[in-house]
XYZ file of C-alpha atoms in Angstrom:
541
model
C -293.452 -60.514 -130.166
C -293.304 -57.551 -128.391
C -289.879 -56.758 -126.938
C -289.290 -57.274 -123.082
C -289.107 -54.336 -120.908
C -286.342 -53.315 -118.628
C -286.672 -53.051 -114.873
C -286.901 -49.863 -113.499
C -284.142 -49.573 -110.867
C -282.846 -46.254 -111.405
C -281.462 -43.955 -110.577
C -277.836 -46.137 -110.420
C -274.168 -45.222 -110.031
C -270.987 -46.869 -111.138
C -267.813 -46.723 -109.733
C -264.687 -48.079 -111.351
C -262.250 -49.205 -109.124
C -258.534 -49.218 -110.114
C -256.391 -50.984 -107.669
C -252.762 -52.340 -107.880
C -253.876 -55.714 -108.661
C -257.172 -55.725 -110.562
C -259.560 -52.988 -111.863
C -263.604 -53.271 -111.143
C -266.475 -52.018 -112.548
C -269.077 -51.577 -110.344
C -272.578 -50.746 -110.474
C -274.989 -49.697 -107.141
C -278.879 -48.269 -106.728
C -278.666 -45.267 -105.044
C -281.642 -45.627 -103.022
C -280.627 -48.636 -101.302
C -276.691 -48.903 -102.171
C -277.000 -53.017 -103.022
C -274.430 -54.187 -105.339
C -276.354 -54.774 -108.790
C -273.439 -56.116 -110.856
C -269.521 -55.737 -111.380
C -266.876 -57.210 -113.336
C -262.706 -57.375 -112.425
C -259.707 -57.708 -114.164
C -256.522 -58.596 -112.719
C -253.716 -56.252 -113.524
C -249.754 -57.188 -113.899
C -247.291 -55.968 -112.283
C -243.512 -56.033 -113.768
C -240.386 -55.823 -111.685
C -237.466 -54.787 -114.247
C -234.849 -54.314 -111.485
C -234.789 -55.473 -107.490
C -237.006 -52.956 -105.854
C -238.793 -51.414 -109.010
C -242.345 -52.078 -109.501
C -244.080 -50.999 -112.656
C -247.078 -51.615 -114.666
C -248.502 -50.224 -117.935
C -250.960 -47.501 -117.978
C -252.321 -48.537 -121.599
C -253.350 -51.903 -119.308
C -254.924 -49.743 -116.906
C -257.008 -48.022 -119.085
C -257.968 -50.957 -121.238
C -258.905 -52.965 -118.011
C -261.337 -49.780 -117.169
C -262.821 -50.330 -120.655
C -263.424 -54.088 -120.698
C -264.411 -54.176 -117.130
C -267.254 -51.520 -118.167
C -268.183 -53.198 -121.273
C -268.844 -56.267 -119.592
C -270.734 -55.244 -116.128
C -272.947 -53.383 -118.628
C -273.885 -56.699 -120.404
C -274.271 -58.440 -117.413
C -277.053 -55.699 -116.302
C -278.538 -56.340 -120.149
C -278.606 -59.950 -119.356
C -280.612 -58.652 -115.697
C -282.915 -57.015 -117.655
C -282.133 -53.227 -116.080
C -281.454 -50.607 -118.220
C -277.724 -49.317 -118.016
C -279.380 -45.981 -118.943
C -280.344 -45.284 -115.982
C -276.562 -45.211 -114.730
C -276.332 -41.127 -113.967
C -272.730 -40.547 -112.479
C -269.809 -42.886 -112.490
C -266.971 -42.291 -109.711
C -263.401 -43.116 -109.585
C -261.265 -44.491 -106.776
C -257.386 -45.517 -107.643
C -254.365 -46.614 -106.188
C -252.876 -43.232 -104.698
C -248.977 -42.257 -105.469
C -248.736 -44.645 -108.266
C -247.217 -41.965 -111.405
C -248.001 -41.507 -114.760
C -246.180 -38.876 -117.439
C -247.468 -39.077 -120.549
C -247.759 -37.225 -124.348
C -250.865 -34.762 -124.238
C -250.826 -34.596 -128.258
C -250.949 -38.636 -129.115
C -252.079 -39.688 -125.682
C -249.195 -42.297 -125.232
C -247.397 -42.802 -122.309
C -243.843 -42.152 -121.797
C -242.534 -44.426 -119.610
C -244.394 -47.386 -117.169
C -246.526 -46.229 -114.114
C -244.080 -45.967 -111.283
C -246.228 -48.024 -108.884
C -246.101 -46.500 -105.055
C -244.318 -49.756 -103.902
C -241.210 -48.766 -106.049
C -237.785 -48.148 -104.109
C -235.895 -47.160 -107.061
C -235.871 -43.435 -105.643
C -234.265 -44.355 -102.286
C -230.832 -42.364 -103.289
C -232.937 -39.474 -104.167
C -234.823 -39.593 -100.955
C -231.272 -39.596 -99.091
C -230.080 -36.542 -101.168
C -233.174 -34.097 -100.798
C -233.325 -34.810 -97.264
C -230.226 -33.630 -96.333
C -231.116 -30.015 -98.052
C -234.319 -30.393 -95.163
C -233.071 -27.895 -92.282
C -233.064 -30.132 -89.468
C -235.741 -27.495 -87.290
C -237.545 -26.585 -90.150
C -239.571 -29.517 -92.171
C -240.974 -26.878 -94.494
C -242.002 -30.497 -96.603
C -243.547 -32.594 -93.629
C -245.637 -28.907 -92.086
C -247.064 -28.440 -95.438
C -247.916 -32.059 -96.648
C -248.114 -34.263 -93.498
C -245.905 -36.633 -95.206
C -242.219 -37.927 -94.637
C -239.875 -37.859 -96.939
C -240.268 -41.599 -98.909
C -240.100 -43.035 -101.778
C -243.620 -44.223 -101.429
C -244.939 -40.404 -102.554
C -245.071 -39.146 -106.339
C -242.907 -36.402 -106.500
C -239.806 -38.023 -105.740
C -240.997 -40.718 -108.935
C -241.517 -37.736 -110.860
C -238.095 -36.580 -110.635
C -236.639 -39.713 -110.814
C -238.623 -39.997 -114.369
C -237.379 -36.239 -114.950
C -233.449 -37.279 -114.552
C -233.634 -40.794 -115.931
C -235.895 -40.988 -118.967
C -234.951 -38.064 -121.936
C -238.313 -38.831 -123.772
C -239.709 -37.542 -120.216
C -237.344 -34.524 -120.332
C -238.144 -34.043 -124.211
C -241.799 -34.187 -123.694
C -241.200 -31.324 -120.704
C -239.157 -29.247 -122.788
C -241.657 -29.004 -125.545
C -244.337 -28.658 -123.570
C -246.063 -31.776 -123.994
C -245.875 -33.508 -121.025
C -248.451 -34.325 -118.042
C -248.052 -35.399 -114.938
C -250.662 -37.424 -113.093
C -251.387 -40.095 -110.692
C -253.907 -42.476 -111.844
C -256.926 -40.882 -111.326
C -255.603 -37.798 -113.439
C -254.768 -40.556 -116.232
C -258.099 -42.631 -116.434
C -259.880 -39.034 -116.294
C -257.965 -37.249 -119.412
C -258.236 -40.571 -121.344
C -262.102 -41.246 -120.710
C -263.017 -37.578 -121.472
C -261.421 -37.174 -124.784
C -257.717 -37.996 -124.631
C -256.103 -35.911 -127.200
C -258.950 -34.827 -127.874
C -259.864 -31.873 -125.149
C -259.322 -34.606 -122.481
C -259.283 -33.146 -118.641
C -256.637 -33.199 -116.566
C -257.394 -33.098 -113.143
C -257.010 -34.639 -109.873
C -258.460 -34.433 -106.495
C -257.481 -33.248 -103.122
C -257.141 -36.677 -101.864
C -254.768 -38.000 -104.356
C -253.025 -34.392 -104.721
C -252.704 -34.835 -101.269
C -250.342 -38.258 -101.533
C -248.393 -36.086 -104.030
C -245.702 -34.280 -101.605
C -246.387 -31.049 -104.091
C -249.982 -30.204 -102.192
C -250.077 -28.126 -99.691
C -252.679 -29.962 -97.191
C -253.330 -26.557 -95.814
C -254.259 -24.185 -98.177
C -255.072 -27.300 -100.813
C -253.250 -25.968 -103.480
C -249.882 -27.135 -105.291
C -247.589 -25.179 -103.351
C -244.436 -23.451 -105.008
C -241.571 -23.937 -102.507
C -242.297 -27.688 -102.792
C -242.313 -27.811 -106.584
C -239.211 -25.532 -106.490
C -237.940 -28.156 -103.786
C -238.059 -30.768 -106.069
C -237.610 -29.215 -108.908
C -240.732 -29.849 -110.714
C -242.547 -27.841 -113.276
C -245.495 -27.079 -112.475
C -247.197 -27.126 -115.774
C -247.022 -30.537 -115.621
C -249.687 -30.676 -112.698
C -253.201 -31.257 -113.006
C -256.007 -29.078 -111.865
C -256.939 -29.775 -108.287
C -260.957 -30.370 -107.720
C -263.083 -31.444 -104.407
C -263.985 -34.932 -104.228
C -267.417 -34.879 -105.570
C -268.554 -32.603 -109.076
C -268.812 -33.080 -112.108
C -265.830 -32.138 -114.326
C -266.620 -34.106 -117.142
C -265.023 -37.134 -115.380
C -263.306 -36.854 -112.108
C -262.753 -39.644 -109.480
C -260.853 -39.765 -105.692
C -257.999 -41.810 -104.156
C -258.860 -45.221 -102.974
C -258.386 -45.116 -99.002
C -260.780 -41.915 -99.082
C -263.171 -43.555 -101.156
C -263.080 -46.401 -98.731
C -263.513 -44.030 -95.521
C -266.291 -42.714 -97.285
C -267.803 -46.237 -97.986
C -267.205 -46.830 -94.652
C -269.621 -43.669 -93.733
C -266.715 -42.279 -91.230
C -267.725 -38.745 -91.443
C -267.599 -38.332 -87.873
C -264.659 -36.889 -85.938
C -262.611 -40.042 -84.430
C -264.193 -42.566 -86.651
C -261.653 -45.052 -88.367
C -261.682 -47.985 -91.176
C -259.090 -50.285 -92.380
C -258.858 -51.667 -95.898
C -257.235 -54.780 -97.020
C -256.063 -54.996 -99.940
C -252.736 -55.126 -101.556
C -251.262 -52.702 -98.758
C -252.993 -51.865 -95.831
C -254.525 -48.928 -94.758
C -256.006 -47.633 -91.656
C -257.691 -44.054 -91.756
C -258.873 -42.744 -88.707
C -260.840 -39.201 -89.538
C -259.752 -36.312 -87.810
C -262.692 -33.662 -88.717
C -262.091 -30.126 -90.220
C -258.130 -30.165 -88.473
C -255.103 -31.371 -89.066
C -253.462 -33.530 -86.818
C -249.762 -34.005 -86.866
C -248.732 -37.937 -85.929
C -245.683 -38.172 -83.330
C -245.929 -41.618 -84.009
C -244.769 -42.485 -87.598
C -248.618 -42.293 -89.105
C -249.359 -39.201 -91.922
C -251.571 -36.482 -92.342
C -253.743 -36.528 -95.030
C -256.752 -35.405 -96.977
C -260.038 -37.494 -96.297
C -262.189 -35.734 -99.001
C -264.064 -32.796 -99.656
C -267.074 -33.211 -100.828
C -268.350 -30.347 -102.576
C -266.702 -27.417 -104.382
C -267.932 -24.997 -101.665
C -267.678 -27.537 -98.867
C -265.187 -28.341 -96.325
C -261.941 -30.305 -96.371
C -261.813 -33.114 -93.893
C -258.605 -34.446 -93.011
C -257.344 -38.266 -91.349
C -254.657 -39.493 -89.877
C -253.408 -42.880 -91.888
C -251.279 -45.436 -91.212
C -249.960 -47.350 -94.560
C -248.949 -51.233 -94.601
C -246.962 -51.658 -98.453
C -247.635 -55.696 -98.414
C -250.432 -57.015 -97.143
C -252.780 -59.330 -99.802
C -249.372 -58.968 -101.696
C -248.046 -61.269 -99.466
C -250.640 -63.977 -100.710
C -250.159 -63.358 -104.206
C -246.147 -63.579 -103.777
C -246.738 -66.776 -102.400
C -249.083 -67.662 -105.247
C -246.870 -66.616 -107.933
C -243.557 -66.547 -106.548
C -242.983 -69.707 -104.376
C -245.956 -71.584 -105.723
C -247.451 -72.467 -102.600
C -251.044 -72.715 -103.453
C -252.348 -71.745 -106.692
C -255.353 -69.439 -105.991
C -255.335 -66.503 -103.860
C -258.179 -68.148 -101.782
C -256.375 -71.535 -101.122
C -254.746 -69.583 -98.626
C -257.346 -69.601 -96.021
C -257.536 -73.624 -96.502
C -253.784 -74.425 -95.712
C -253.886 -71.711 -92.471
C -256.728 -73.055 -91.603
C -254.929 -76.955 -91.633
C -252.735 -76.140 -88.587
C -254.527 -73.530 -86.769
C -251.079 -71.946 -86.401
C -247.557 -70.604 -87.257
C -245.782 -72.722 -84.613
C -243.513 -70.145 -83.795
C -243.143 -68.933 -87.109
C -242.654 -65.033 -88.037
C -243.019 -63.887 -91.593
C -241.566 -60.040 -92.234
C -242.956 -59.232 -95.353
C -240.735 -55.818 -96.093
C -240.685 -56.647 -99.629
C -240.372 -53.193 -100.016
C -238.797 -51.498 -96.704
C -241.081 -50.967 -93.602
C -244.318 -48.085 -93.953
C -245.509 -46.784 -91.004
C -244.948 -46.866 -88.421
C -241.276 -47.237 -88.892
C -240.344 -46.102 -92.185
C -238.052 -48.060 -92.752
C -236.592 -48.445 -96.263
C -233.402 -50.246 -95.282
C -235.784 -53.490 -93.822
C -236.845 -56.784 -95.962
C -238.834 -59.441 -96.057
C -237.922 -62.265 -93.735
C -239.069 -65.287 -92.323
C -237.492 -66.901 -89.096
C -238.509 -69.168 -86.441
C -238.179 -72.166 -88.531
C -237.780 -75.952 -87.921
C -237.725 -78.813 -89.361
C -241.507 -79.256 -88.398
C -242.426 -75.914 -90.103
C -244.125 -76.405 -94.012
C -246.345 -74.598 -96.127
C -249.182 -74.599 -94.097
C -247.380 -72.914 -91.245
C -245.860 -70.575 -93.595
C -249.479 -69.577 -94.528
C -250.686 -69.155 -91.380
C -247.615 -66.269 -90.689
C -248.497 -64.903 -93.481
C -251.908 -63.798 -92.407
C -250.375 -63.086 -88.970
C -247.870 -60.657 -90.745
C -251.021 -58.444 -91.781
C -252.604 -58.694 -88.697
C -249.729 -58.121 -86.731
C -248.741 -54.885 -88.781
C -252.044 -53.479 -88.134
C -251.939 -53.829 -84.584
C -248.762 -51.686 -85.102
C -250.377 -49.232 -86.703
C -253.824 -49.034 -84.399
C -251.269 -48.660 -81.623
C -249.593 -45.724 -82.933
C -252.966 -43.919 -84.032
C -254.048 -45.067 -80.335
C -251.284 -42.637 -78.937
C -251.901 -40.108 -81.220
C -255.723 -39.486 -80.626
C -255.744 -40.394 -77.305
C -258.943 -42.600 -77.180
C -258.176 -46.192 -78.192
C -260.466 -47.769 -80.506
C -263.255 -49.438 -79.098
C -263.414 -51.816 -82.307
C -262.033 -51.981 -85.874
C -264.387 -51.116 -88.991
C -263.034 -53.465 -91.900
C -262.990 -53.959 -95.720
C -261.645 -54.951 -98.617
C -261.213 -58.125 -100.723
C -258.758 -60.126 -98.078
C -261.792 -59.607 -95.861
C -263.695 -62.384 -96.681
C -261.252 -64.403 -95.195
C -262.441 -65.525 -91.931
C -259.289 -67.147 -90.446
C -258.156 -63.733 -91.419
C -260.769 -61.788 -89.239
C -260.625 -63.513 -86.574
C -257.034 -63.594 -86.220
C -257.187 -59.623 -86.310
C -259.454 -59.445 -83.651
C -257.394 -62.058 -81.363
C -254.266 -59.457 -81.821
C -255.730 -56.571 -82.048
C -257.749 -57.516 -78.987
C -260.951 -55.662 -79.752
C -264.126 -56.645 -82.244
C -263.487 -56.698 -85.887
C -266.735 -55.841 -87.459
C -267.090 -56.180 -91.261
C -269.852 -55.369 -93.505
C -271.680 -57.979 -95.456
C -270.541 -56.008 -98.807
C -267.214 -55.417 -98.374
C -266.879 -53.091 -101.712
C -266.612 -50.108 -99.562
C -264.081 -48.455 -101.755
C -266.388 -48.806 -104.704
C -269.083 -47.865 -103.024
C -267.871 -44.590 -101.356
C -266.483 -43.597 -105.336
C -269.851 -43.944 -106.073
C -271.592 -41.830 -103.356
C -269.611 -39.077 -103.796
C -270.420 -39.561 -107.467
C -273.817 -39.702 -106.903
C -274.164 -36.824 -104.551
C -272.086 -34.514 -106.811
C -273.773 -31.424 -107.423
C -275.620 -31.461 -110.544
C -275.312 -35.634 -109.991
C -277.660 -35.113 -106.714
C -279.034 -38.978 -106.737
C -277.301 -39.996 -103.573
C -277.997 -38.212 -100.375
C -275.113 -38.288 -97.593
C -277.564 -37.422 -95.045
C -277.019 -39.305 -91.932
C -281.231 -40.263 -91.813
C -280.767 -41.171 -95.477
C -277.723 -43.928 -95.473
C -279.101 -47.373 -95.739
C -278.381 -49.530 -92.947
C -275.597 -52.533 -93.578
C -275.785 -55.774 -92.010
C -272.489 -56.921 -90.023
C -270.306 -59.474 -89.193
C -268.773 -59.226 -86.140
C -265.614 -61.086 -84.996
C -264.676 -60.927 -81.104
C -261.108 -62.215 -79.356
C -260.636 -65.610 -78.629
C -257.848 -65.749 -76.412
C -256.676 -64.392 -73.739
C -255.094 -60.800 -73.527
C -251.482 -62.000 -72.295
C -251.282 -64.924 -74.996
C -251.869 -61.808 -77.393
C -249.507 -59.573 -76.120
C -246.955 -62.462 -75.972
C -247.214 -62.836 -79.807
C -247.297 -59.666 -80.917
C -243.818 -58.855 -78.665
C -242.500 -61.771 -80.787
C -243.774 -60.405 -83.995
C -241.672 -57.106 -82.931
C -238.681 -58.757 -82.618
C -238.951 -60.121 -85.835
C -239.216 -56.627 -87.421
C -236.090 -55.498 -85.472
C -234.417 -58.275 -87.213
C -235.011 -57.503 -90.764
C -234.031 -54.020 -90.863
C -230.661 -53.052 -92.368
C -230.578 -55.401 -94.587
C -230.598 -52.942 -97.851
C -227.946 -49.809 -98.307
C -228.730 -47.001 -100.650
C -225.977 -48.397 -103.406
C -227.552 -52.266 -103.025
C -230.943 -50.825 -104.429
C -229.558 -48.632 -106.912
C -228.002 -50.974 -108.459
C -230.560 -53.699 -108.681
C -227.840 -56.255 -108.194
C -229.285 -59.393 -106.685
C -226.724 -61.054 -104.908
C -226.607 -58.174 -102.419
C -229.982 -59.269 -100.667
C -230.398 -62.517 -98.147
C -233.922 -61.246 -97.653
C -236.959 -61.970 -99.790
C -237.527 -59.955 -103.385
C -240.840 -59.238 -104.808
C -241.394 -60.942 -107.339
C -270.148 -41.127 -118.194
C -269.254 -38.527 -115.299
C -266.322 -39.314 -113.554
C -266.222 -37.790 -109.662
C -263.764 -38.138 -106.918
C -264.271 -40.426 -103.947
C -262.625 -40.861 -100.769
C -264.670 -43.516 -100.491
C -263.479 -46.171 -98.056
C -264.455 -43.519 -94.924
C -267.855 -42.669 -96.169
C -268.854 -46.117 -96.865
C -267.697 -47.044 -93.162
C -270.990 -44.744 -92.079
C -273.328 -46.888 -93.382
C -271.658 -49.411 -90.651
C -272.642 -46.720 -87.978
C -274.518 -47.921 -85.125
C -271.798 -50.125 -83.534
C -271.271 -49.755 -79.781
């Protein structure tokens, strides 16, 4: 019997996907960008100490593997031949750090996720050597001072853990955020493995300078790190053997918003809203940061956004999955909100770990207030999907000021997206139109255009006339504009109320009884996906 023949589908791109709570594998044609097949594994998260968030980067890499493994048998069982799978691109969670042995290829401590506080003192101390009219670290990276960036984790690993200071000492250490550790383990390891990075997760760093996009020596000196530890810094789309790009890029990119002023926001275990700023930098006045969008191309130009960065957002559903039991499947969530059609007065603060932008606040936690003895779980829900709402009408307001123009709607994706209680909430507080596409695997798909359109790749044009149109869904306000304003003023004075909460010493010393608020419980190419993939949505008034 003669054997059956494999559809011709090619050429196709994967993109692996490497978030804080799961890993994907996923696998698009490049003609026509439709989702052919995927696979996810969920990733754990440990919390040795009140504040500290960790995971393991063998895990991490393992996930990659098995989620690769089995999308490629599920295109065997489709019939299409996973040969024809030319480039693969990489979009991770950004800040999250990684130091590990170069000669066996083991890690030397837990990923330092970018949720962990534990650096708070050290924040505190190196501000202080910061001359107050010259923010020599803020001018050249477009970030504050927070423990949500790498370096600070990296010297917090370089003071606290000796087989970290060993490993630097004998020169075998290297430094990386994820993408640099999924790329040196999938091209060889110990074995002539590559370590690099992009500019768009050297950018999240605090030791890139944004302008010159390079590591910059007054910032390592600043924080005393060597720089041998650093990876090589590449554009967001070649071939270096493997190379990938930081999640919220691959997402603008996803989002096809290459145009100046063009803006996506992601939902997924934080929140992020990138609003692209074209070939300049633009320096926030109100609390967002200045960062690198991609750069696409060895010999092309750097584009640059202005983000605003929500730490808890679907984290909020999982806490109250895991942590108060509440419903037992992320998606029950929509079903219990859904029940009362409200929070009845109900604020939930979820600061599990300080306040992002715009406040940056690290002092703040997680609260819940307006209770009664009428309030249960189902009102509890429904705040909780306010809360994420509610913090990104904070942040469109504060990119509103800073560019000037407000939004005339709100380009969306990401898992928590498919939640339509969700949606429309967002567009009742943000009082525009939510529009989300019908594939919300933007971040995916933007890794794998800018793998695909790599040079050398070349199987996925970026050419305006070439993106494939998306269908929409398009949510529009339902109430009125004071009832709005009227809860989000509330919603403020809930924030005001759970700052403070945490000092410096609390933190350090993990000591629970300190804190009435609520704990936590192939070819590789870079994509800053999320704002290319947000093109494809193009076309909206």
């Amino acid at each position: 019997m003669a054997a059956t023949k494999k559809a011709v589908l090619g050429p196709l791109v994967g993109a692996v996907d490497q978030g804080t709570s799961s890993t994907r594998f996923l696998v698009f044609n490049s003609k026509t960008a439709e989702l052919l097949s995927h696979h996810q594994v969920e990733i754990k998260q440990e919390f040795p100490r009140e504040g500290w968030v960790e995971q393991d980067p063998k895990e991490i890499l393992q996930s990659v593997y098995e989620c690769i493994e089995k999308t490629c048998e599920k295109l065997g069982q489709l019939n299409i031949d996973i040969s024809n799978i030319k480039a693969i691109g990489v979009s991770n969670q950004r800040e999250t750090t990684v130091v590990w042995d170069k000669l066996t290829g083991e890690p030397l401590y837990n990923a330092v996720v970018w949720l962990d506080l534990r650096t708070q003192s050290t924040v505190e101390n190196l501000s202080k050597r910061i001359p107050g009219n010259n923010n020599f670290v803020k001018s050249k990276t477009g970030l504050p001072l927070s423990t949500y960036f790498s370096a600070v984790k990296l010297r917090w690993l370089l003071d606290n853990v000796r087989k970290v200071q060993k490993a630097v000492e004998e020169d075998r250490a290297l430094f990386g955020t994820i993408d640099s550790w999924l790329i040196w383990s999938l091209t060889g390891g110990a074995n002539g493995g590559v370590h690099c990075t992009d500019v768009t997760n050297a950018s999240r760093t605090m030791l890139f300078n944004i302008h010159s996009l390079e590591w910059d020596k007054e910032l390592c000196e600043f924080f005393e790190i060597p720089m041998k530890v650093l990876p090589n810094v590449r554009s967001s789309s070649e071939i270096y053997g493997l190379m990938c790009l930081g999640d919220q890029s691959a997402a603008l990119v996803g989002q096809m918003c290459f145009q100046d002023g063009q803006a996506k926001n992601t939902y997924g275990t934080g929140c992020f809203l990138l609003c692209n700023t074209g070939r300049k930098c633009v320096f926030s006045e109100h609390g967002l940061l200045t960062t690198v969008a991609y750069k696409l191309g060895r010999d092309k130009p750097v584009y640059y956004a202005l983000e605003g960065s929500v730490a808890i957002a679907g984290a909020v559903i999982r806490w109250l999955r895991d942590n108060l039991g509440i419903i037992q499947t992320s998606e029950e969530i929509e079903k219990l909100a859904k029940e009362v059609g409200t929070s009845y007065g109900c604020y939930f603060v979820p600061a599990f770990s300080g306040l992002y932008a715009p406040y940056w606040e690290p002092s703040a936690r997680g609260i819940i207030c307006g209770l009664t003895q009428f309030t249960n779980k189902c009102h509890i829900a429904f705040a909780a999907l306010e809360a994420v709402c509610f913090q990104t009408r904070e942040i469109l307001d504060a990119m509103n000021r800073d560019c000037g123009i407000p939004l005339s709607h709100l380009q969306v994706d990401g898992g928590m997206t498919n939640n339509k209680i969700l949606m429309q909430l967002q567009a009742d507080i943000l009082y525009i139109p939510v529009v989300k596409p019908s594939m919300p695997e933007t971040t995916a798909l933007g890794a794998a255009m800018a793998a695909g359109a790599a040079e050398g790749v070349g199987v996925w044009s970026l050419e305006p006339e070439d993106l494939s149109a998306v269908t929409m869904e398009r949510f529009e306000p339902q109430i009125n504009a004071e009832e709005s304003e009227i809860r989000y003023s509330t919603w403020k004075k809930a924030v005001m109320k759970s700052m403070g909460w945490v000092t410096t010493q609390s933190s350090e010393s993990g000591d629970p009884s300190i804190f009435c608020s609520l704990p936590l419980g192939f070819f590789i190419v870079s994509s800053m996906v999320m704002l290319i993939g947000a093109r494809y949505i193009s076309g909206i008034p």
